[in-house]
PDB file of C-alpha atoms and ligand atoms in Angstrom:
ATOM      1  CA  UNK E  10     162.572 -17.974  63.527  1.00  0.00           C
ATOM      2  CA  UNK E  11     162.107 -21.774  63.957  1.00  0.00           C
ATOM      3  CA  UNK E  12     160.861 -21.866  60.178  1.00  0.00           C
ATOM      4  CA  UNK E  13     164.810 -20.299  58.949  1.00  0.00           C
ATOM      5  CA  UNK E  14     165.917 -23.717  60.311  1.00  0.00           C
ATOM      6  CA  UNK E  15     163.275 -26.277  59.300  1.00  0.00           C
ATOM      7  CA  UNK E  16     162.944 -25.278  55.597  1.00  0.00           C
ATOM      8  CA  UNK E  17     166.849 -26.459  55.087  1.00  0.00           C
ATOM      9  CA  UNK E  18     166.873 -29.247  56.560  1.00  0.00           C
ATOM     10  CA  UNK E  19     163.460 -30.021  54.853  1.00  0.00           C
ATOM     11  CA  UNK E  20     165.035 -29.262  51.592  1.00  0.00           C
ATOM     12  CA  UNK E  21     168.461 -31.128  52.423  1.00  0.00           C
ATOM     13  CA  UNK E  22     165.969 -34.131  53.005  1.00  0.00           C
ATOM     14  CA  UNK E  23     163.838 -34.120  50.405  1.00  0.00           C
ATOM     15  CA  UNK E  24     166.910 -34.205  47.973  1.00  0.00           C
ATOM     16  CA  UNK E  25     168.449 -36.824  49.769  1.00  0.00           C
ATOM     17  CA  UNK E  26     165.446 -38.819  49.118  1.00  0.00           C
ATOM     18  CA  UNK E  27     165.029 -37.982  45.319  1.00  0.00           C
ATOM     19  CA  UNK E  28     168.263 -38.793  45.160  1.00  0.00           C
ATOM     20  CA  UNK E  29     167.831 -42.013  46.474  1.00  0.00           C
ATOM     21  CA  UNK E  30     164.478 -42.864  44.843  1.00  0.00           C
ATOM     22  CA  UNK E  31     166.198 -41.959  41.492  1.00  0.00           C
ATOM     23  CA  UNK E  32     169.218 -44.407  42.279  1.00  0.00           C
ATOM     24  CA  UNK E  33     167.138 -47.398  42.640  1.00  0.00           C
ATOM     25  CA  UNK E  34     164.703 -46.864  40.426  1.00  0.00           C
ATOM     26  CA  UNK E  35     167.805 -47.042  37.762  1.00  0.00           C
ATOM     27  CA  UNK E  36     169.042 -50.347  39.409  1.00  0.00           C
ATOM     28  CA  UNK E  37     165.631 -51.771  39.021  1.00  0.00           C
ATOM     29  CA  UNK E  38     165.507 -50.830  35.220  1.00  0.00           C
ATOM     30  CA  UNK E  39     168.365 -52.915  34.030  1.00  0.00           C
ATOM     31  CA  UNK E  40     166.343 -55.525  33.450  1.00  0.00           C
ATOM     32  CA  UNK E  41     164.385 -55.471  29.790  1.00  0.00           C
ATOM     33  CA  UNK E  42     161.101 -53.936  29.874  1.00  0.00           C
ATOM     34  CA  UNK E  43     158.940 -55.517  26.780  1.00  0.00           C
ATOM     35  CA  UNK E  44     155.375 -56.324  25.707  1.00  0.00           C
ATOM     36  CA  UNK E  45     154.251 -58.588  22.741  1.00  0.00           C
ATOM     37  CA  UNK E  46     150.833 -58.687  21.404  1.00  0.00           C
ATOM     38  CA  UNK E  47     148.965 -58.636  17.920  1.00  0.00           C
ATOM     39  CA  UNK E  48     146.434 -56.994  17.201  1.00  0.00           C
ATOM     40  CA  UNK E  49     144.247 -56.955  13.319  1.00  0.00           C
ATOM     41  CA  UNK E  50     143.872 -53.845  10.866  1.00  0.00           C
ATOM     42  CA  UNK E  51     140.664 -53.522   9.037  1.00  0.00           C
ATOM     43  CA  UNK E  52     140.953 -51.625   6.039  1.00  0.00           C
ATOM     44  CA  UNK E  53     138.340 -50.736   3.629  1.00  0.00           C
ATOM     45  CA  UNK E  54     138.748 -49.093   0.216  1.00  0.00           C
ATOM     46  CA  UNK E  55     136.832 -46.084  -0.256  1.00  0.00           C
ATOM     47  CA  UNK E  56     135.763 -46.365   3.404  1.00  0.00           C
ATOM     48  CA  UNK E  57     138.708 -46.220   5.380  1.00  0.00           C
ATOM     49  CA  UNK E  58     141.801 -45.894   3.159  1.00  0.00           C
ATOM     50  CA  UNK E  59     141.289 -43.644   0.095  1.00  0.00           C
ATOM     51  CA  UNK E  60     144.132 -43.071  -3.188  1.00  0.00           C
ATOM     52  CA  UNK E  61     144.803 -39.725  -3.299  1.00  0.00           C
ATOM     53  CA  UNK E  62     146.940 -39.673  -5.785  1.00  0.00           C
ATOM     54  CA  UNK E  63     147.179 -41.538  -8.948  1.00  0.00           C
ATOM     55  CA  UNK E  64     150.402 -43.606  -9.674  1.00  0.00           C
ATOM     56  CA  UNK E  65     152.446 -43.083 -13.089  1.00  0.00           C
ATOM     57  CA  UNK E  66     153.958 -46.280 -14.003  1.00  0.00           C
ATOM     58  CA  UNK E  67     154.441 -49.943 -13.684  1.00  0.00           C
ATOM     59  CA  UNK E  68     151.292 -52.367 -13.376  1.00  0.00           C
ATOM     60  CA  UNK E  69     148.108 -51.381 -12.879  1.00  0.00           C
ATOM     61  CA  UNK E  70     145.702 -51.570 -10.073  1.00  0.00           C
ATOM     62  CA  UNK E  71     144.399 -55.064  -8.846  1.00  0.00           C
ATOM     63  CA  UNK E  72     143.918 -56.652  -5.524  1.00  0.00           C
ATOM     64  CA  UNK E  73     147.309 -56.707  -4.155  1.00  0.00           C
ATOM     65  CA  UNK E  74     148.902 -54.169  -6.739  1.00  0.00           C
ATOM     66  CA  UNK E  75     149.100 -50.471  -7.051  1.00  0.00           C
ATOM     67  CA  UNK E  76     150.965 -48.396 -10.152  1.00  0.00           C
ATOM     68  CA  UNK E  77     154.311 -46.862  -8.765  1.00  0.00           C
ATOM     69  CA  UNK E  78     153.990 -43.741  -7.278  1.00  0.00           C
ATOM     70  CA  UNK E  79     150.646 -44.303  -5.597  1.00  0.00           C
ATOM     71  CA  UNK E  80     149.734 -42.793  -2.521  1.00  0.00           C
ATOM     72  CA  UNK E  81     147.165 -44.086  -0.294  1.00  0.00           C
ATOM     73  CA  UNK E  82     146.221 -42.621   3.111  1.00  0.00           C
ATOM     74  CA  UNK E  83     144.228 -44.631   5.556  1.00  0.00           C
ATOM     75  CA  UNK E  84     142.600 -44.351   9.328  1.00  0.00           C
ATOM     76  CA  UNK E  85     142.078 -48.246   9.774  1.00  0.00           C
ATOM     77  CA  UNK E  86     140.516 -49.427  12.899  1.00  0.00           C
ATOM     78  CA  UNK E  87     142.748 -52.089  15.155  1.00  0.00           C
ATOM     79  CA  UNK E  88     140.923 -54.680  17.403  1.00  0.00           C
ATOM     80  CA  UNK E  89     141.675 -57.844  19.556  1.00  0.00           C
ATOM     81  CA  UNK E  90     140.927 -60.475  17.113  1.00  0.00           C
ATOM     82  CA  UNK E  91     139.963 -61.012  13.365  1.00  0.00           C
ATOM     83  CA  UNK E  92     136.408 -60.302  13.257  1.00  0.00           C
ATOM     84  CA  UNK E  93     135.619 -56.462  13.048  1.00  0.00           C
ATOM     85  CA  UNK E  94     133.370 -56.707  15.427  1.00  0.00           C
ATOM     86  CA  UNK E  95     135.648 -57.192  18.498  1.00  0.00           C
ATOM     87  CA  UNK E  96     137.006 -54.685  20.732  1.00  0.00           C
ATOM     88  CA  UNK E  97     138.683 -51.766  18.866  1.00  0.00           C
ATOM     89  CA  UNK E  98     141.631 -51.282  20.805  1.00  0.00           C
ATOM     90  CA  UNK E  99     143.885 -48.820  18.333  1.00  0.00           C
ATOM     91  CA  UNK E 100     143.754 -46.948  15.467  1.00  0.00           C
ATOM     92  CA  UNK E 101     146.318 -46.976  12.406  1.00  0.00           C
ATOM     93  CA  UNK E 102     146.432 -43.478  10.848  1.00  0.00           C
ATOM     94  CA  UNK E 103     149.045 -43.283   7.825  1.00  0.00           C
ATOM     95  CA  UNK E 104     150.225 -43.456   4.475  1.00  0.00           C
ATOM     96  CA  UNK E 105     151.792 -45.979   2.267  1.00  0.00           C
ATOM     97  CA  UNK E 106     153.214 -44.884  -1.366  1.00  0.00           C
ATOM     98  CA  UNK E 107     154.216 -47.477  -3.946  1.00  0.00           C
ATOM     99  CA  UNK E 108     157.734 -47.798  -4.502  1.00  0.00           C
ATOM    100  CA  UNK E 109     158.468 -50.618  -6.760  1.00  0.00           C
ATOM    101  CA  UNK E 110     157.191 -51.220 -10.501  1.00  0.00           C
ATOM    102  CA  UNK E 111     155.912 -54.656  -9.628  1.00  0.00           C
ATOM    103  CA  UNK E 112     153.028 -53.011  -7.405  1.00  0.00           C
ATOM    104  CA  UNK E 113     153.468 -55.086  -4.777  1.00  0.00           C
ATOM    105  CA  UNK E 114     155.794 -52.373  -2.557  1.00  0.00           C
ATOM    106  CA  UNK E 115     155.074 -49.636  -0.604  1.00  0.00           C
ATOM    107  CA  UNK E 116     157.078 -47.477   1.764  1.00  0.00           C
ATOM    108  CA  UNK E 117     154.548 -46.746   4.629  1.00  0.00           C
ATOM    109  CA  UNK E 118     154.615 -44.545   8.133  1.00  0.00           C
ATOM    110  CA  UNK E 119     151.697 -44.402  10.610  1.00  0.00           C
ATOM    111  CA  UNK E 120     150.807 -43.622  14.208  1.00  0.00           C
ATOM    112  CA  UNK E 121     149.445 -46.487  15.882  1.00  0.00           C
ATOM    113  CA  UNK E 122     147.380 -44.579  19.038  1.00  0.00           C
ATOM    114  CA  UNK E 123     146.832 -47.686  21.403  1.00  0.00           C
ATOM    115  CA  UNK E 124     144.520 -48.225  24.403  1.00  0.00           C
ATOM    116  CA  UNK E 125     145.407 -51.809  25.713  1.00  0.00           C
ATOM    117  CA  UNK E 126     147.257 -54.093  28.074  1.00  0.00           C
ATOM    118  CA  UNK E 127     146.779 -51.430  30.547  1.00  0.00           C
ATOM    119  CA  UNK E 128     148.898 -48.865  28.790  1.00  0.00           C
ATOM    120  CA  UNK E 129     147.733 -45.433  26.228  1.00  0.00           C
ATOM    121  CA  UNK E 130     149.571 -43.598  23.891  1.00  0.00           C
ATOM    122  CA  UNK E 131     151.361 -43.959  20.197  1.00  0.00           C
ATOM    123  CA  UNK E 132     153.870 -45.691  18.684  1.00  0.00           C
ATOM    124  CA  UNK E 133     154.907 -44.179  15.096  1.00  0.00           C
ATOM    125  CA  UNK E 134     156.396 -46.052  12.071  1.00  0.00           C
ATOM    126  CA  UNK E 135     158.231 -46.210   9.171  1.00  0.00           C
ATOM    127  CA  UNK E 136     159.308 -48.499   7.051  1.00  0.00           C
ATOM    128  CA  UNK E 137     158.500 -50.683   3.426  1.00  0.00           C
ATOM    129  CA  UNK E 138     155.677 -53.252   3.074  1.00  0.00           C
ATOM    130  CA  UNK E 139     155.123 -55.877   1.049  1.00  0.00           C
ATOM    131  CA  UNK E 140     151.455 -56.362  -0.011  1.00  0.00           C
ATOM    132  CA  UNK E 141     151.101 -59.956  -0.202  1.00  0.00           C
ATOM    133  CA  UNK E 142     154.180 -60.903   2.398  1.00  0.00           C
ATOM    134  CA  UNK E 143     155.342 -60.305   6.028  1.00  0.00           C
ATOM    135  CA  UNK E 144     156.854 -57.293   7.006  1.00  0.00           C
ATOM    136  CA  UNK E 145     158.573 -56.076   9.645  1.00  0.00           C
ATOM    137  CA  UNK E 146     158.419 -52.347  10.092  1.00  0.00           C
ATOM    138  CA  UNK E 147     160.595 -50.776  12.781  1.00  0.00           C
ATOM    139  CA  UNK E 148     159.091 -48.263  15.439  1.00  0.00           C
ATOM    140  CA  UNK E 149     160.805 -44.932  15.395  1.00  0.00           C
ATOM    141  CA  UNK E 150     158.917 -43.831  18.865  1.00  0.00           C
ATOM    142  CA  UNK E 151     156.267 -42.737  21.144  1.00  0.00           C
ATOM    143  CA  UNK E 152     154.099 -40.985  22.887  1.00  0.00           C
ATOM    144  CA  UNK E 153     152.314 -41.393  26.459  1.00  0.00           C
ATOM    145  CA  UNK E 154     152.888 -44.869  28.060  1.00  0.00           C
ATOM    146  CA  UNK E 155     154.737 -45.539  24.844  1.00  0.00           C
ATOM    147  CA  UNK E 156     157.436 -42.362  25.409  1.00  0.00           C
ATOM    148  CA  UNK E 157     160.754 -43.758  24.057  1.00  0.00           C
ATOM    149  CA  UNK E 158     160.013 -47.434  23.128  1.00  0.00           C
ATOM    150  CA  UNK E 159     161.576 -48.996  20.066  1.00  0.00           C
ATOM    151  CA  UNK E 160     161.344 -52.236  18.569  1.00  0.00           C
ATOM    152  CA  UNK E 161     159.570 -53.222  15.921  1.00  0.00           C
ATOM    153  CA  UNK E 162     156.002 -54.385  13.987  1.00  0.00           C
ATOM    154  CA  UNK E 163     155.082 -57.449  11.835  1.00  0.00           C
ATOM    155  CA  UNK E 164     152.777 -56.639   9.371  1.00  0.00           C
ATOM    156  CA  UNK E 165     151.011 -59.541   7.835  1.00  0.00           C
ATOM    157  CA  UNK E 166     148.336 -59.864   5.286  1.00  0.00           C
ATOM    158  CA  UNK E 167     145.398 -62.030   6.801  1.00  0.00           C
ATOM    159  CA  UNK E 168     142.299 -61.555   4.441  1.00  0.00           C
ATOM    160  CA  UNK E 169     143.114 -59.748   0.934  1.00  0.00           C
ATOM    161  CA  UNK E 170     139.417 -60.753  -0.299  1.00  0.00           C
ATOM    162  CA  UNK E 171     136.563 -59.006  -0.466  1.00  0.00           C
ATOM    163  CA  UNK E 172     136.459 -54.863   0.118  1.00  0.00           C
ATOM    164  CA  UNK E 173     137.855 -55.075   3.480  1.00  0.00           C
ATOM    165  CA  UNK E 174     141.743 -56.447   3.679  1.00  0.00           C
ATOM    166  CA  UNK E 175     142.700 -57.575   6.926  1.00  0.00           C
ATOM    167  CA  UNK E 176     146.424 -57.312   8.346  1.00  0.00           C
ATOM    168  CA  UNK E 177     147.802 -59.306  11.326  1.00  0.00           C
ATOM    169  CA  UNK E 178     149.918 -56.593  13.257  1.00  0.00           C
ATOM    170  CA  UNK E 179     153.090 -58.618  15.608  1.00  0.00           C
ATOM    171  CA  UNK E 180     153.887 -55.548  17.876  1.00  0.00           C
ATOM    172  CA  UNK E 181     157.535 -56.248  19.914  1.00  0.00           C
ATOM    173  CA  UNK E 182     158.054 -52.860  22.214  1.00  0.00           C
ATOM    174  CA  UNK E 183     161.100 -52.885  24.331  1.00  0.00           C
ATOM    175  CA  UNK E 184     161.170 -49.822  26.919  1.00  0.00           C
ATOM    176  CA  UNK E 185     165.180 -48.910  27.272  1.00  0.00           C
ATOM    177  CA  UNK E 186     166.652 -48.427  30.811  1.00  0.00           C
ATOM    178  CA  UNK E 187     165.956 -44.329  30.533  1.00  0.00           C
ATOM    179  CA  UNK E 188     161.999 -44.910  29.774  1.00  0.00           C
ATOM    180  CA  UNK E 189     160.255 -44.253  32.522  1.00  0.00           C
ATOM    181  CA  UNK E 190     156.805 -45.342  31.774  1.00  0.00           C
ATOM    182  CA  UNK E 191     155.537 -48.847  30.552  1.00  0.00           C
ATOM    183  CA  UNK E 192     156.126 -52.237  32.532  1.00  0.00           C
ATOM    184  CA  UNK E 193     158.061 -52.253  35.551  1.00  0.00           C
TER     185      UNK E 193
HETATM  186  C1  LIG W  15     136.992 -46.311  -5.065  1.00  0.00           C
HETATM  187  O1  LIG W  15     136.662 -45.060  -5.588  1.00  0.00           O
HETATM  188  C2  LIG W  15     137.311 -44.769  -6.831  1.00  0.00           C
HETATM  189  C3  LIG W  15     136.986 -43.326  -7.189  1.00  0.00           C
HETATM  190  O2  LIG W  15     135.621 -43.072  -7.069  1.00  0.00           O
HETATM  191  C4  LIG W  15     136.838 -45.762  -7.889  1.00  0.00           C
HETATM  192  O3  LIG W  15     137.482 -45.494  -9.127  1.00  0.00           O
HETATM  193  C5  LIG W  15     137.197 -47.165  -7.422  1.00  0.00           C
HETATM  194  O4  LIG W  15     136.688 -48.134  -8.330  1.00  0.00           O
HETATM  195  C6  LIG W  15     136.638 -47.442  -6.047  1.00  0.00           C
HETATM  196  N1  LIG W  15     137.169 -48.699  -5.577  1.00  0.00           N
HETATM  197  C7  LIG W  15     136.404 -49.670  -5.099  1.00  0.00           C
HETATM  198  C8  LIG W  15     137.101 -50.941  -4.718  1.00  0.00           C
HETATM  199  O5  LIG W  15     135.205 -49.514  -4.929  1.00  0.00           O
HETATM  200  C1  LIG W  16     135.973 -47.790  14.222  1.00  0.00           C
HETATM  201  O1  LIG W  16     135.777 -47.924  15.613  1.00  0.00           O
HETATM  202  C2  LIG W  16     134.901 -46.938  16.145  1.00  0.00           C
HETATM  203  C3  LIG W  16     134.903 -47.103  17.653  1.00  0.00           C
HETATM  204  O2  LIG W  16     134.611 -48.417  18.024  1.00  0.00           O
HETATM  205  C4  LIG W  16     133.519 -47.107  15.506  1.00  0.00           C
HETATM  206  O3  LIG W  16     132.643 -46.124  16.019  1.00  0.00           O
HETATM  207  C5  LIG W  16     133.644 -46.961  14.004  1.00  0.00           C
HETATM  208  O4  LIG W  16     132.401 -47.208  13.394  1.00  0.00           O
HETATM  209  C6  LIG W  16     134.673 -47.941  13.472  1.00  0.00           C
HETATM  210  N1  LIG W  16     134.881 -47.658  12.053  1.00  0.00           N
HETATM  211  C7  LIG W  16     134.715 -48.582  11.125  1.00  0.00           C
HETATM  212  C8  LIG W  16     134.951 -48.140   9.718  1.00  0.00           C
HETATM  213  O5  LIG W  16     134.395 -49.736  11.385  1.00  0.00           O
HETATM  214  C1  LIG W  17     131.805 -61.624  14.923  1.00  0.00           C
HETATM  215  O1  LIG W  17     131.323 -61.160  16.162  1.00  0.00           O
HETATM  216  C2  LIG W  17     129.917 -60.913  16.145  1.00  0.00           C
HETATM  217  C3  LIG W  17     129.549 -60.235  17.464  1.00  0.00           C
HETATM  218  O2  LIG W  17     130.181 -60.844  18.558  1.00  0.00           O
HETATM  219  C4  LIG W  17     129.175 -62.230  15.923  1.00  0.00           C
HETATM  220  O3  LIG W  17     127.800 -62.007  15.874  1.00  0.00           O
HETATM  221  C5  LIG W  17     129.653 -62.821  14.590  1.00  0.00           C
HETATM  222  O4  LIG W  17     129.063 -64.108  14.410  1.00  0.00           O
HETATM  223  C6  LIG W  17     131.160 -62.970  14.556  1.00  0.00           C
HETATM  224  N1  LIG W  17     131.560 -63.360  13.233  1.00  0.00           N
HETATM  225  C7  LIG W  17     132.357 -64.417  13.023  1.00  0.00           C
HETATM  226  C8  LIG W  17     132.691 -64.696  11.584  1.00  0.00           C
HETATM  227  O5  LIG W  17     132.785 -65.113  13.906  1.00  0.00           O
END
């Protein structure tokens, strides 16, 4: 009989304080949530990024030039610092398909799956790169740690000599107000 009135009230209170723990955990968030760090893409033809299909016009294939219409799918390893031999912290998997005559353009998406800075998950994006200049490439979303974030990447050519090619990848992840993983 004593139960029929505690489990009320126990409910009564344990809304109250969900209530109240949801209230100011929304006052906390107005302030913007972001994380900057870069991180370098290793890519190696015929190793890690393969074309899969041939492109049908335009130039022709060189270092920093692919025929239009060429599609390339990679799974490039992403670690702390320039040498390949440092920490592999993410991994880019994707596609990038030539889109102008001059070779030098390609429209590209991946998922970036990161373990760093204390946070795991993906970020996914889309967006055109330049093979021989910066580019920034917007993030259309997340998974894990990373549910919701936007912002964007700046992907810049490092090393284009050699087999391997080497990108410098700027990531800027904001978190907005409804997010409610990533830095508090
Ligand atoms: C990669 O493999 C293709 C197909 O076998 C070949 O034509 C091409 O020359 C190779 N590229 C390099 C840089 O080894
Ligand atoms: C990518 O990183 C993994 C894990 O560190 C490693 O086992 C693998 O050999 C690397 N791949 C390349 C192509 O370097
Ligand atoms: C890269 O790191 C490895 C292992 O730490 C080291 O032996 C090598 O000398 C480094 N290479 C360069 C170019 O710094």
């Amino acid at each position: 009989m004593a139960n029929s009135l505690h489990l009320p009230l126990f409910l009564l209170l344990s809304v109250l304080a969900a209530h109240k723990a949801s209230a100011s955990s929304h006052n906390h968030d107005h302030h913007l949530r972001s994380l900057h760090f870069s991180l370098f893409q290793h890519e190696t033809v015929n190793k890690t990024g393969y074309i899969v299909v041939d492109g049908v016009a335009g130039t022709g294939i060189s270092q920093t030039t692919t025929p239009f219409g060429t599609i390339f799918v990679f799974r490039d390893n992403m670690t702390t610092s320039l040498n390949d031999s440092s920490r592999v912290v993410g991994i880019a998997e994707g596609t990038s398909i030539t889109t102008s005559f001059d070779g030098l353009r390609s429209l590209s998406f991946a998922k970036i799956t990161l373990k760093t800075h204390g946070y795991e998950g993906s970020v996914s994006i889309l967006g055109v790169v330049h093979n021989t200049k910066p580019s920034d490439l917007p993030i259309a979303g997340g998974t894990g740690d990373f549910m919701f974030v936007q912002g964007y990447v700046r992907s810049s050519p490092v090393d284009l000599q050699g087999l391997t090619v080497v990108y410098k990848i700027e990531f800027h992840l904001y978190w907005p107000p409804y997010a409610t993983d990533g830095p508090k």
